[in-house]
Short mmCIF file of C-alpha atoms and ligand atoms in Angstrom, two decimals:
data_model
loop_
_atom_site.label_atom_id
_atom_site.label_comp_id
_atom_site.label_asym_id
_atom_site.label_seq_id
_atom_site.Cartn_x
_atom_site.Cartn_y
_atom_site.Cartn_z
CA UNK A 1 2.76 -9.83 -11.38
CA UNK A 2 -0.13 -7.36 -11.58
CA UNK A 3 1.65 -4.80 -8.92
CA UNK A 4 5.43 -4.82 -10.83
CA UNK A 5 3.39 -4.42 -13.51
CA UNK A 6 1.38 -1.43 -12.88
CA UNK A 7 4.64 0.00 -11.42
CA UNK A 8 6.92 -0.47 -13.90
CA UNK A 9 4.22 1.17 -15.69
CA UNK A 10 4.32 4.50 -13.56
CA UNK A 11 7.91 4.39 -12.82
CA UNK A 12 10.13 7.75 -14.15
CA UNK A 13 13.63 7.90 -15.52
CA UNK A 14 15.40 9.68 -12.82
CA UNK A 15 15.88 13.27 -13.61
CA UNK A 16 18.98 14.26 -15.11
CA UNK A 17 22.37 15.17 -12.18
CA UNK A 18 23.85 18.20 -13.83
CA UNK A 19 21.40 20.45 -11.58
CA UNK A 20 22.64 19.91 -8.78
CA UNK A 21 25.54 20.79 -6.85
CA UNK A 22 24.06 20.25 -2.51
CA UNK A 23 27.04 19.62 -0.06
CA UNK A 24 26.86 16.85 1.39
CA UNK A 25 26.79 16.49 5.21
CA UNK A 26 31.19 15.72 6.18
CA UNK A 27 29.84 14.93 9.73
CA UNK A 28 31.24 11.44 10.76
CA UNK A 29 28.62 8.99 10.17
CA UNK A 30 27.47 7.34 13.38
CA UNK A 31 26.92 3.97 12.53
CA UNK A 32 29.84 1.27 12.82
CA UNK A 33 31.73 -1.68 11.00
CA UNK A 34 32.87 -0.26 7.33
CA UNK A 35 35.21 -3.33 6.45
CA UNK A 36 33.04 -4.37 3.95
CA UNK A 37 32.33 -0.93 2.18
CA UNK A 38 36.11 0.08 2.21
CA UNK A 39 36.67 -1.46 -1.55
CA UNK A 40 36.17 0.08 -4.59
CA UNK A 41 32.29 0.48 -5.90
CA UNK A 42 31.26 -2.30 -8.03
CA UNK A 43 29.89 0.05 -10.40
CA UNK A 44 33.55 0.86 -10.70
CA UNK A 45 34.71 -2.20 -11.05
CA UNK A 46 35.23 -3.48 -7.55
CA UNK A 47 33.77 -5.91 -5.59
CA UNK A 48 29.86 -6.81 -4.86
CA UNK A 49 28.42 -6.51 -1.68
CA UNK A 50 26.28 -9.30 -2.27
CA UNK A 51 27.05 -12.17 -4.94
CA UNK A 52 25.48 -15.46 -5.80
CA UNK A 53 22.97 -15.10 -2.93
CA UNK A 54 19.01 -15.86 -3.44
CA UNK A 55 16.65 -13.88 -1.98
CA UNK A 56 13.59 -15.26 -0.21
CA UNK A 57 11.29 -15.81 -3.33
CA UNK A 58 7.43 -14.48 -3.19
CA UNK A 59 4.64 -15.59 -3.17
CA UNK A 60 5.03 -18.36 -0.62
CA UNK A 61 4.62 -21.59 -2.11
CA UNK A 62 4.15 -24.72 -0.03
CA UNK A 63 2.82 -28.29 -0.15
CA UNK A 64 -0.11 -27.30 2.30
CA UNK A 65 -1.57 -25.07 -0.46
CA UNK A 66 -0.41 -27.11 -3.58
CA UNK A 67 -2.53 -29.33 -1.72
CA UNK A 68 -5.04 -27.73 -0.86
CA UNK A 69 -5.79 -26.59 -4.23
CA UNK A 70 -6.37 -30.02 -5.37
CA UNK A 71 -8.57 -30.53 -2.73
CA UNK A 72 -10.97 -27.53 -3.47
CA UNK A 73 -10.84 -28.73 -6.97
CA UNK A 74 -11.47 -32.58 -6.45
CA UNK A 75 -14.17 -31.22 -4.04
CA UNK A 76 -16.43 -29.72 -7.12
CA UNK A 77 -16.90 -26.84 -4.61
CA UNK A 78 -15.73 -24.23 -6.78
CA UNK A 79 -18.44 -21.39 -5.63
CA UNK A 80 -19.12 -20.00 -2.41
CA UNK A 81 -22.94 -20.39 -2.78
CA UNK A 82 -22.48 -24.22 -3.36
CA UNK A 83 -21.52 -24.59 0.45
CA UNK A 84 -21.94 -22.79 3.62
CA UNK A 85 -18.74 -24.44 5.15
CA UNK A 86 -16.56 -24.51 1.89
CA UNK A 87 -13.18 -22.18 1.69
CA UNK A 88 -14.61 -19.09 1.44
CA UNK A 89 -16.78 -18.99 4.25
CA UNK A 90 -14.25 -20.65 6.24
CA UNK A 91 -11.55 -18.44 5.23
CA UNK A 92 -13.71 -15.45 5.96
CA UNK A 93 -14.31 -16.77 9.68
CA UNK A 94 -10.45 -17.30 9.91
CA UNK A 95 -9.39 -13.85 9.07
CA UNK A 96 -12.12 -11.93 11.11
CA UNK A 97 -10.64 -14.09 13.60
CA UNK A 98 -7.21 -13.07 13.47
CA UNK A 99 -7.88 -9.93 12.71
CA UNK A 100 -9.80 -9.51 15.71
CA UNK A 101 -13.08 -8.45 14.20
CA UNK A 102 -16.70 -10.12 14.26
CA UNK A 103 -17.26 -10.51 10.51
CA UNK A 104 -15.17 -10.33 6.94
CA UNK A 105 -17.05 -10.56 3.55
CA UNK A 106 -14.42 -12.27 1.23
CA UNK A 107 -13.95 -10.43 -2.24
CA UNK A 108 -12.73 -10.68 -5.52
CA UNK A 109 -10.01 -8.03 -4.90
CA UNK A 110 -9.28 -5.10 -2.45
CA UNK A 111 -10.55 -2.69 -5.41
CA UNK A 112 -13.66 -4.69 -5.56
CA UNK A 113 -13.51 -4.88 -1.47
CA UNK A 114 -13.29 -1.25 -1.54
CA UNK A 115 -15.78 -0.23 -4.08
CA UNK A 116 -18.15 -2.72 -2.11
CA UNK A 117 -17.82 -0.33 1.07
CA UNK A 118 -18.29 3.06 -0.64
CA UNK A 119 -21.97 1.20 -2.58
CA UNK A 120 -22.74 -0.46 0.68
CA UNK A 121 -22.66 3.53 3.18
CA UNK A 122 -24.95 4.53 -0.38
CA UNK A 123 -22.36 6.83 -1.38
CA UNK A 124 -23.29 7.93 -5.06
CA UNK A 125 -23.18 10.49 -7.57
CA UNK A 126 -23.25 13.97 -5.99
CA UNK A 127 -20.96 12.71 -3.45
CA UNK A 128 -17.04 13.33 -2.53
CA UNK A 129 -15.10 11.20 -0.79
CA UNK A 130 -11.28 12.09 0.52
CA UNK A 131 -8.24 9.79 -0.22
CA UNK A 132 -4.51 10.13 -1.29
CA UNK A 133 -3.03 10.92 -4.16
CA UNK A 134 0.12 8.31 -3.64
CA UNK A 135 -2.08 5.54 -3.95
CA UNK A 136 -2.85 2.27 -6.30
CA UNK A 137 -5.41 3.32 -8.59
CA UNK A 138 -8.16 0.48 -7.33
CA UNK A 139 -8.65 3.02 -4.35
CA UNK A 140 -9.63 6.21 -6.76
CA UNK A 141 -11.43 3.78 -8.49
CA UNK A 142 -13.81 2.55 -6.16
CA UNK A 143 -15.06 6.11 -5.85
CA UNK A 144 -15.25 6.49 -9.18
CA UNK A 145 -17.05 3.03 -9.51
CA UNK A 146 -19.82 4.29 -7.74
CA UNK A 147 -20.42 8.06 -9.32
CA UNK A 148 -18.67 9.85 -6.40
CA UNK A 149 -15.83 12.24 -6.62
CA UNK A 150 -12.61 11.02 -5.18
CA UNK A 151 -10.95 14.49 -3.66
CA UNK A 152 -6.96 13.92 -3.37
CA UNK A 153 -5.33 15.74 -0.28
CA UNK A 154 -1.57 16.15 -0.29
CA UNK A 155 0.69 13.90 2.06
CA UNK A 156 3.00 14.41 4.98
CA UNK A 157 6.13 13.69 3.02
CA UNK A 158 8.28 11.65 5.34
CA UNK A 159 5.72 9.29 6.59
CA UNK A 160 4.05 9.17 3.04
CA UNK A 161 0.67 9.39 4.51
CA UNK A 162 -2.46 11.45 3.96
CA UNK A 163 -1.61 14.71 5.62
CA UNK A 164 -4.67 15.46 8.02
CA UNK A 165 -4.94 19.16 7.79
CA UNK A 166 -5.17 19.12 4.52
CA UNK A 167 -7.69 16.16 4.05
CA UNK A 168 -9.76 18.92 6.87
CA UNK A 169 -9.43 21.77 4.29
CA UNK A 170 -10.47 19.82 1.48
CA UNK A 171 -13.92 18.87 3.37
CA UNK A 172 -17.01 20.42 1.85
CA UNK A 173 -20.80 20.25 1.80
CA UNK A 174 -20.57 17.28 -0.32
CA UNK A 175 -18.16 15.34 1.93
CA UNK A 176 -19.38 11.65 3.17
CA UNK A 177 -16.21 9.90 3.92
CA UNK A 178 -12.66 9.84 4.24
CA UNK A 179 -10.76 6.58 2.55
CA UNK A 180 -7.28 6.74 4.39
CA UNK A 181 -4.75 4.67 3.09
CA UNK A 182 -1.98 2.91 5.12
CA UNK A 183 0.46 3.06 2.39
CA UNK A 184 3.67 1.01 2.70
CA UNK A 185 1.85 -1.24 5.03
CA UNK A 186 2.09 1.15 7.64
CA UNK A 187 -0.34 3.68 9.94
CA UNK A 188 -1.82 6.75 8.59
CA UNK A 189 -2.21 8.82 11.46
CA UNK A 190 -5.87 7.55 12.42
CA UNK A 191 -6.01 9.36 15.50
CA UNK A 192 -6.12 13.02 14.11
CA UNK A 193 -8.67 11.29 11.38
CA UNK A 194 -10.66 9.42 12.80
CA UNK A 195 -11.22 12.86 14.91
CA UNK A 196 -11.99 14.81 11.63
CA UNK A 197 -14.27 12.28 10.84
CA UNK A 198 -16.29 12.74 13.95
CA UNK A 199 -16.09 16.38 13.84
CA UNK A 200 -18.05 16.56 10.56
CA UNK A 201 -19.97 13.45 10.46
CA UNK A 202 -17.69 11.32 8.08
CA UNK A 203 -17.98 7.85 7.30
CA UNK A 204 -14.03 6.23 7.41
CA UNK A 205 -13.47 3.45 5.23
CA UNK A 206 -9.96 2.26 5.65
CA UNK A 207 -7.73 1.03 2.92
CA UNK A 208 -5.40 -1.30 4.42
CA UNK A 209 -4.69 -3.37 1.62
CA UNK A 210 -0.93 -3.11 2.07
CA UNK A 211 -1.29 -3.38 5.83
CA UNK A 212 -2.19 -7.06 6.56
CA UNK A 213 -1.67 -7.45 10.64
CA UNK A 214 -0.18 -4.07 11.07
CA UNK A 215 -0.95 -2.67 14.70
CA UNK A 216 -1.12 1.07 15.67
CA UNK A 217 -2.80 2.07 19.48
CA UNK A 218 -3.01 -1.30 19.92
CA UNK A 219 -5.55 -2.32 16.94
CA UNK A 220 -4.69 -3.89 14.16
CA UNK A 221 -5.35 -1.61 10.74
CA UNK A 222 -8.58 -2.39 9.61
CA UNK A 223 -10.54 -2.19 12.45
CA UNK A 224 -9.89 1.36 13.82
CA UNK A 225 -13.00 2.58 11.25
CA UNK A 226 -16.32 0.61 10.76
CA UNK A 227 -14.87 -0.35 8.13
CA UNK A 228 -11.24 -2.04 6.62
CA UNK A 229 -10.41 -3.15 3.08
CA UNK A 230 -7.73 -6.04 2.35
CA UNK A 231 -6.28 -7.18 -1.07
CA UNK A 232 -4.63 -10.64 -1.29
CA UNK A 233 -3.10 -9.49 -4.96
CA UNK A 234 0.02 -11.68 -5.28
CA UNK A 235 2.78 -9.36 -4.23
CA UNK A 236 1.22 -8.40 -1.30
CA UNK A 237 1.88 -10.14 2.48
CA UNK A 238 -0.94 -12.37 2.47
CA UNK A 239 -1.72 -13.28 -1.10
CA UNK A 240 -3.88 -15.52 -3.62
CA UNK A 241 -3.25 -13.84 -7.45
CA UNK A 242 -6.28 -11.58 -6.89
CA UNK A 243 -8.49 -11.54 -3.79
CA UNK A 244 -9.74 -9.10 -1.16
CA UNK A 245 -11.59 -8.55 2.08
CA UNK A 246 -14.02 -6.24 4.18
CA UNK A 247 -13.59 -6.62 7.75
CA UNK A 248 -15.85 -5.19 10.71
CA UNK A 249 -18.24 -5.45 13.79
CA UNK A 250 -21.01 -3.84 12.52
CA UNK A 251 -23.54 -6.94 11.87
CA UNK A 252 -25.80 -4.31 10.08
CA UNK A 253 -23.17 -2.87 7.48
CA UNK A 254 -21.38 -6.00 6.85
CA UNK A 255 -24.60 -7.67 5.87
CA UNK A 256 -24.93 -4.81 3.54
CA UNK A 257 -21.59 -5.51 2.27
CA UNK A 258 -22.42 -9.19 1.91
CA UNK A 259 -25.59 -8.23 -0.58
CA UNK A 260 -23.50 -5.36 -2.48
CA UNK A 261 -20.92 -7.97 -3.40
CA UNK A 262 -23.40 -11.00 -4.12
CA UNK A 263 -24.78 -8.73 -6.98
CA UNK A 264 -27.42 -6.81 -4.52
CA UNK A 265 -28.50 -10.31 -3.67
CA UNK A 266 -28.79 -10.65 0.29
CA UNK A 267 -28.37 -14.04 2.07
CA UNK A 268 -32.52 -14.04 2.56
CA UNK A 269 -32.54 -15.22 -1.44
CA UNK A 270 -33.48 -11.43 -1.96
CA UNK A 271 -32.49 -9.28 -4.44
CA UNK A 272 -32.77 -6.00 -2.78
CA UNK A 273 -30.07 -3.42 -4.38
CA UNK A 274 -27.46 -1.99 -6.73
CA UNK A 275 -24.48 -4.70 -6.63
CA UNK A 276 -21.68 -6.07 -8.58
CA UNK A 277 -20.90 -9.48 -8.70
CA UNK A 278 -17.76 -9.50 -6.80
CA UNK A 279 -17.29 -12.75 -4.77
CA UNK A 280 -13.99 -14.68 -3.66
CA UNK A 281 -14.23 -18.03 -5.35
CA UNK A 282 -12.98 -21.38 -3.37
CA UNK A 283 -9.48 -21.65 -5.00
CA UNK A 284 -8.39 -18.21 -3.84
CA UNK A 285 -9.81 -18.81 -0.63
CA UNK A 286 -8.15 -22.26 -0.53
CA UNK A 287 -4.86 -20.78 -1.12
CA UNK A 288 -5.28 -17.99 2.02
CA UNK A 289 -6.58 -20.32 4.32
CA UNK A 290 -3.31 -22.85 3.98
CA UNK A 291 -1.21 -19.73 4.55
CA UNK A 292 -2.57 -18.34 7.43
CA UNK A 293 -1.06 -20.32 10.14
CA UNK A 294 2.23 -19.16 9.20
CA UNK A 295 1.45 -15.49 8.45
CA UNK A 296 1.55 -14.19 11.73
CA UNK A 297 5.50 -15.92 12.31
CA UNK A 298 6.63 -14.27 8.59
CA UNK A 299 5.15 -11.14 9.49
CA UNK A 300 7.15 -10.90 12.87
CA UNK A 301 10.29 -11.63 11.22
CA UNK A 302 10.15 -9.48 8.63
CA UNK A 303 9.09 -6.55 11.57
CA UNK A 304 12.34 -7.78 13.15
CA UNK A 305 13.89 -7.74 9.96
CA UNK A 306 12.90 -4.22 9.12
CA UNK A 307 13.98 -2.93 12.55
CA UNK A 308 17.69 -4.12 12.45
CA UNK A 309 17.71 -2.80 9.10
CA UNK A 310 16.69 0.76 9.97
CA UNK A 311 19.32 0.51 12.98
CA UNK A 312 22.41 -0.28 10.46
CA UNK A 313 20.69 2.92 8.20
CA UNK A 314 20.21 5.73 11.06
CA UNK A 315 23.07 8.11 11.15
CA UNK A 316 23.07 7.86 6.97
CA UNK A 317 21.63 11.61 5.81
CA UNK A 318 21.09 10.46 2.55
CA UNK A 319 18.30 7.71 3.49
CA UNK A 320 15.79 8.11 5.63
CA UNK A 321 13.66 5.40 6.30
CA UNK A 322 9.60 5.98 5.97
CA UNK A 323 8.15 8.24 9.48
CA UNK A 324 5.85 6.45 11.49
CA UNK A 325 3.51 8.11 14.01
CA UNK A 326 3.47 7.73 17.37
CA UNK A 327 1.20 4.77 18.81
CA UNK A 328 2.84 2.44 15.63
CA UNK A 329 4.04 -0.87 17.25
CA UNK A 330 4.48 -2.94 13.83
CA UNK A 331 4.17 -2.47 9.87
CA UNK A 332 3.09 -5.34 7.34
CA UNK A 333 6.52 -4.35 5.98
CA UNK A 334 5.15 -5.37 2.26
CA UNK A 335 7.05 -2.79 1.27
CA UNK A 336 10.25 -1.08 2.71
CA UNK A 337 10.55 2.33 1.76
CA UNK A 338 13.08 5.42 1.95
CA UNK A 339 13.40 9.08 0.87
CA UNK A 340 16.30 9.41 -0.99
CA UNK A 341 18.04 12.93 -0.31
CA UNK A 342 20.09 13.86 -3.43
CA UNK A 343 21.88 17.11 -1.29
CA UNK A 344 23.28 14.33 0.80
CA UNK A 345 25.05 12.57 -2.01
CA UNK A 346 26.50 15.79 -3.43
CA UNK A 347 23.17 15.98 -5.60
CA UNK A 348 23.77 12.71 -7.42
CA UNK A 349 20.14 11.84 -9.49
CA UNK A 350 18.35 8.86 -7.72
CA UNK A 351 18.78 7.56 -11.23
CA UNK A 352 22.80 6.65 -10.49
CA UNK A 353 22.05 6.08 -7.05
CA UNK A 354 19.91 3.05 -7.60
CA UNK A 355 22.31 1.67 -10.42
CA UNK A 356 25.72 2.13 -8.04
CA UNK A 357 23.51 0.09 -5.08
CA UNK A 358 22.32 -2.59 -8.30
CA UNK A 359 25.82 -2.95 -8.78
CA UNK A 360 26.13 -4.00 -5.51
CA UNK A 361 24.00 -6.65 -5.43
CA UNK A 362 21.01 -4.83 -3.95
CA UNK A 363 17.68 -3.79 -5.95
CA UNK A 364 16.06 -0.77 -4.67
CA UNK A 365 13.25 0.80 -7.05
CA UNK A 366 11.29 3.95 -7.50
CA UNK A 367 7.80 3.10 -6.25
CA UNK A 368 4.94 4.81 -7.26
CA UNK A 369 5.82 7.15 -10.85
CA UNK A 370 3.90 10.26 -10.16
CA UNK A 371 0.46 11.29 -7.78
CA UNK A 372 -3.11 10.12 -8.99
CA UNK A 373 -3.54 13.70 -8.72
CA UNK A 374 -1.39 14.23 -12.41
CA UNK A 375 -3.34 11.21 -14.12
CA UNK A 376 -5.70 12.03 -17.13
CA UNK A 377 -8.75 10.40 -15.26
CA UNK A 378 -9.05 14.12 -13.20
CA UNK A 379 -9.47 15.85 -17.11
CA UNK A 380 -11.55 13.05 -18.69
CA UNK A 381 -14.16 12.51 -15.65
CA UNK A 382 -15.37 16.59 -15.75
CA UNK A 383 -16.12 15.93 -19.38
CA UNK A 384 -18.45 13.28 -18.42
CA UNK A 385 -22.42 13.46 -18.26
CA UNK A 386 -22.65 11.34 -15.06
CA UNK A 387 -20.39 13.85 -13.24
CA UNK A 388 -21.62 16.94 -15.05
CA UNK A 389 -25.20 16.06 -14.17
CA UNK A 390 -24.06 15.70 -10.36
CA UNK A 391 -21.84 18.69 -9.90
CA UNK A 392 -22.26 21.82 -10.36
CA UNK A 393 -19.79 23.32 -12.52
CA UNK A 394 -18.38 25.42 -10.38
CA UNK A 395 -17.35 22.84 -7.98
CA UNK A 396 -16.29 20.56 -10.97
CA UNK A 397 -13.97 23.80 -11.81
CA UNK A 398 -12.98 23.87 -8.33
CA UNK A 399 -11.67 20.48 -8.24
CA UNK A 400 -9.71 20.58 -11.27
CA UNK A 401 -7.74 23.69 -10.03
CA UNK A 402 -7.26 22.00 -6.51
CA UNK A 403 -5.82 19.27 -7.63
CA UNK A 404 -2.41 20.00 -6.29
CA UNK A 405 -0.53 17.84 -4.49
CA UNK A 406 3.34 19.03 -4.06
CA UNK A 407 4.20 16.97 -1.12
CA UNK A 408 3.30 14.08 -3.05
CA UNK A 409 5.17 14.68 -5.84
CA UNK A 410 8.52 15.14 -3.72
CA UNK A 411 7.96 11.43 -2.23
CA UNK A 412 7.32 10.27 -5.91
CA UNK A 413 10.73 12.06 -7.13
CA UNK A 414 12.75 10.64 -3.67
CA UNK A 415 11.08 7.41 -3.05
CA UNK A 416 13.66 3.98 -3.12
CA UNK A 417 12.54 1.35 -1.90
CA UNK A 418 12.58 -2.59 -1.78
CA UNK A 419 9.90 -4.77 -2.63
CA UNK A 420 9.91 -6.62 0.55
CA UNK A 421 7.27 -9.21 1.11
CA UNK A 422 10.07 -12.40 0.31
CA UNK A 423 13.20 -10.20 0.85
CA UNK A 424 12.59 -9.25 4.67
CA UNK A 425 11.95 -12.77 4.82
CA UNK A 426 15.88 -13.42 4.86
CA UNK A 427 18.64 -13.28 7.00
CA UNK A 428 20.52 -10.82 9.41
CA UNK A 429 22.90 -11.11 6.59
CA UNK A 430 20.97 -10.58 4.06
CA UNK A 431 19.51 -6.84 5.89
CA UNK A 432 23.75 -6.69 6.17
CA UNK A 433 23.73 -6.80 2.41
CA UNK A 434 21.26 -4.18 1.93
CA UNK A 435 22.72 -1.66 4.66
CA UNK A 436 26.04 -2.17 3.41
CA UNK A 437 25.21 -1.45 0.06
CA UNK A 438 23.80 1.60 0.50
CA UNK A 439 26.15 2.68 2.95
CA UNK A 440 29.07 1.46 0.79
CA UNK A 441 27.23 3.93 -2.32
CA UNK A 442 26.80 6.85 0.41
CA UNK A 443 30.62 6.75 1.95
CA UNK A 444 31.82 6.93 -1.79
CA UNK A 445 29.54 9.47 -3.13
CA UNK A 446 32.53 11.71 -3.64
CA UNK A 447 34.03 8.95 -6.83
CA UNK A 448 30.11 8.79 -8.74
CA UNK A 449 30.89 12.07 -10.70
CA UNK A 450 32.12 9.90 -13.59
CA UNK A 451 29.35 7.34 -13.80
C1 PLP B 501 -3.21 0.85 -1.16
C2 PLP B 501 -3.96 -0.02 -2.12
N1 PLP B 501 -5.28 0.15 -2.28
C3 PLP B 501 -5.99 -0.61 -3.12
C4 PLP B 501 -5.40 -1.61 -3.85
C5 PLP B 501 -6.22 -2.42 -4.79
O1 PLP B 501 -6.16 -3.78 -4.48
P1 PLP B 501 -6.34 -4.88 -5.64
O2 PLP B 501 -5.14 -4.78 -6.53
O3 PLP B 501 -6.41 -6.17 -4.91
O4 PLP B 501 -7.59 -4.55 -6.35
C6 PLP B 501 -4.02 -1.84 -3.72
C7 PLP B 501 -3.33 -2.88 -4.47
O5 PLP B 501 -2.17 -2.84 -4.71
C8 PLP B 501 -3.28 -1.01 -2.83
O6 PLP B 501 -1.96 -1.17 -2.68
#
């Protein structure tokens, strides 16, 4: 799968214990019920938590899209253009719907969706846009797709999110929009940007590919800006393989979108402008639009799910489930994420903390290996004509030496977290597992010295 892919790709080896000595807290921990975490550790030879138990698998497989696959494909519809009311345009209606916005051009994937947006508000060389550094790399890259600079402000570090004050110092004369990105399917705080944005004239493309139905002030992510970005990769909550959507009211700039992504061809026949070919085809489309009717119910349970699960946790000092920001009434929960505080565990590496809660039964992982701010892509693209033709290189200079991003690399070094589109699919017992694993690892921290 393209996602465990790229990650396993960018995950670290956990740094090395011996540093560390932190106390942890000897308060009484507050939460309840430690039968089950009274044996010895497993990685010690005890007992499992959790044995011979299945998770929920992912992706979601049913007969309505096995089905509906063969349809699309006994149909001969294969392309959008062959039929105004085949799966993609269908699909597109269907999700605008849901979503609760007037139109949704369908795309190849959310990097493609993305890179679609930036081409579409004729953002080009000379330009900067601001984004995250804790990030998939399709969101630097549709900046970089289109000749603009992508300009990496650091995070708030417990919610994981773009920190705004920083994204306002980073703004300069070249500024045209801000890309937030809702990472861990859950709200950046779009209040305090969406204000920057005003305040200097920014256009706000929103990257909500992790954050399908997410709600925060009572809109769904995605339609706080003009505009909002989707992927349907397969790990991800609603999913095809690869796929992606734009979603928005404006008739105007969606139409725009539409010709960017039907290589600069417009829906008058016209070819009128710069554009990839980036179009959904009808088998990804058939495989959203027979999963939609039951993505709304998964998506509640695994928001249930999540909940109890951060109930059993609270009280533990040595996980701390992801901060959300006020006005955030539900996550897409693709992911479930937690900082892991070494000084709690008497500074045991997150290394031996993930393989003491394996040995329970439970798989927690490092997420994202280290910032886009530290990849080689920030070296390589000041050495290129395109930018140095653009930039002056003074501001190219600038941007190298800004490229700092500590709070982001403290989430990197502390994230754990659980894949969770089919796991928060499970059971109260199941969440039981997970808390009790991790609990189980925290309330023997003490005997871990030797492993
Ligand atoms: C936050 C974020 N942005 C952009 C993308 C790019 O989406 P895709 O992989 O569909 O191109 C992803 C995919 O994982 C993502 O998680």
């Amino acid at each position: 799968m393209k996602e465990h892919d790229l990650t396993r790709r960018r995950f670290i080896a956990a740094a090395s214990a011996s540093s560390l000595a932190a106390v942890a807290s000897t308060a009484l921990p507050a939460y309840a019920g430690v039968s089950r975490r009274a044996g010895k550790l497993a990685i010690l030879g005890g007992d499992p938590i959790r044995k011979n138990k299945e998770w929920p698998s992912w992706p979601y497989i049913d007969d309505k899209i096995v089905e509906a696959v063969v349809k699309t494909t006994k149909s001969g519809i294969w392309c959008r253009i062959q039929s105004s009311s085949g799966t993609v345009p269908t699909f597109e209606k269907e999700f605008a719907a849901m979503m609760g916005s007037r139109f949704c051009v369908a795309t190849g994937s959310g990097t493609q969706a993305l890179h679609t947006c930036v081409e579409a508000l004729g953002i080009g060389a000379g330009d900067e846009v601001i984004t995250t550094p804790y990030t998939d790399p399709g969101t630097i890259e549709a900046i970089l797709a289109a000749r603009a600079l992508p300009v990496l402000a650091d995070l708030d570090p417990a919610s994981y999110q773009l920190d705004p004050d920083d994204v306002e110092k980073r703004i300069t004369e070249n500024t045209r929009a801000l890309m937030p990105v809702h990472m861990m399917g859950q709200p950046c705080h779009m209040e305090r940007i969406m204000a920057i944005a005003r305040k200097h004239k920014l256009a706000v493309i929103e990257d909500a590919c992790q954050a399908h139905l997410a709600e925060y002030q009572g809109k769904k992510l995605g339609t706080i800006a003009p505009l909002g970005c989707f992927s349907f990769q397969t790990s991800k909550t609603i999913a095809c393989g690869e796929g992606g959507g734009i979603i928005g009211d404006d008739e105007e700039l969606m139409d725009k979108c539409y010709t960017v992504h039907n290589h600069g061809t417009s829906r008058r026949g016209l070819t009128e402008t710069i554009g990839p070919k980036y179009r959904m085809n009808e088998f990804e489309a058939a495989v959203l639009l027979a999963q939609l009717s039951g993505a709304r119910e998964r998506f509640l349970r695994r928001n249930e799910n999540a909940a109890y699960l951060t109930s059993k946790l609270k009280g533990c000092p040595g996980v701390i489930p992801q901060k959300l920001y006020e006005g955030t009434s539900s996550g897409s929960f693709y992911l479930y994420p937690m900082s892991y505080k070494k000084e709690a565990f008497n500074g045991m590496d997150r290394g031996r903390f993930l393989k003491a809660v394996a040995a329970e039964g439970v798989s927690l992982s490092p997420y994202i290996a280290r910032g886009l701010h530290r990849e080689p892509w920030v070296d390589n693209i000041v050495k290129t004509k395109a930018y140095q033709k653009a930039f002056s290189p003074a501001r190219l200079r600038q941007f190298r030496d800004e490229m700092k991003c500590p709070n982001c690399d403290l989430v990197c070094e502390e994230m754990v977290m659980i894949w969770a589109s089919g796991p928060l699919l499970g059971t109260r017992d199941d969440m039981d597992d997970v808390a009790d694993a991790i609990l189980k690892v925290y309330e023997n921290r003490d005997k871990l010295s030797s492993i």
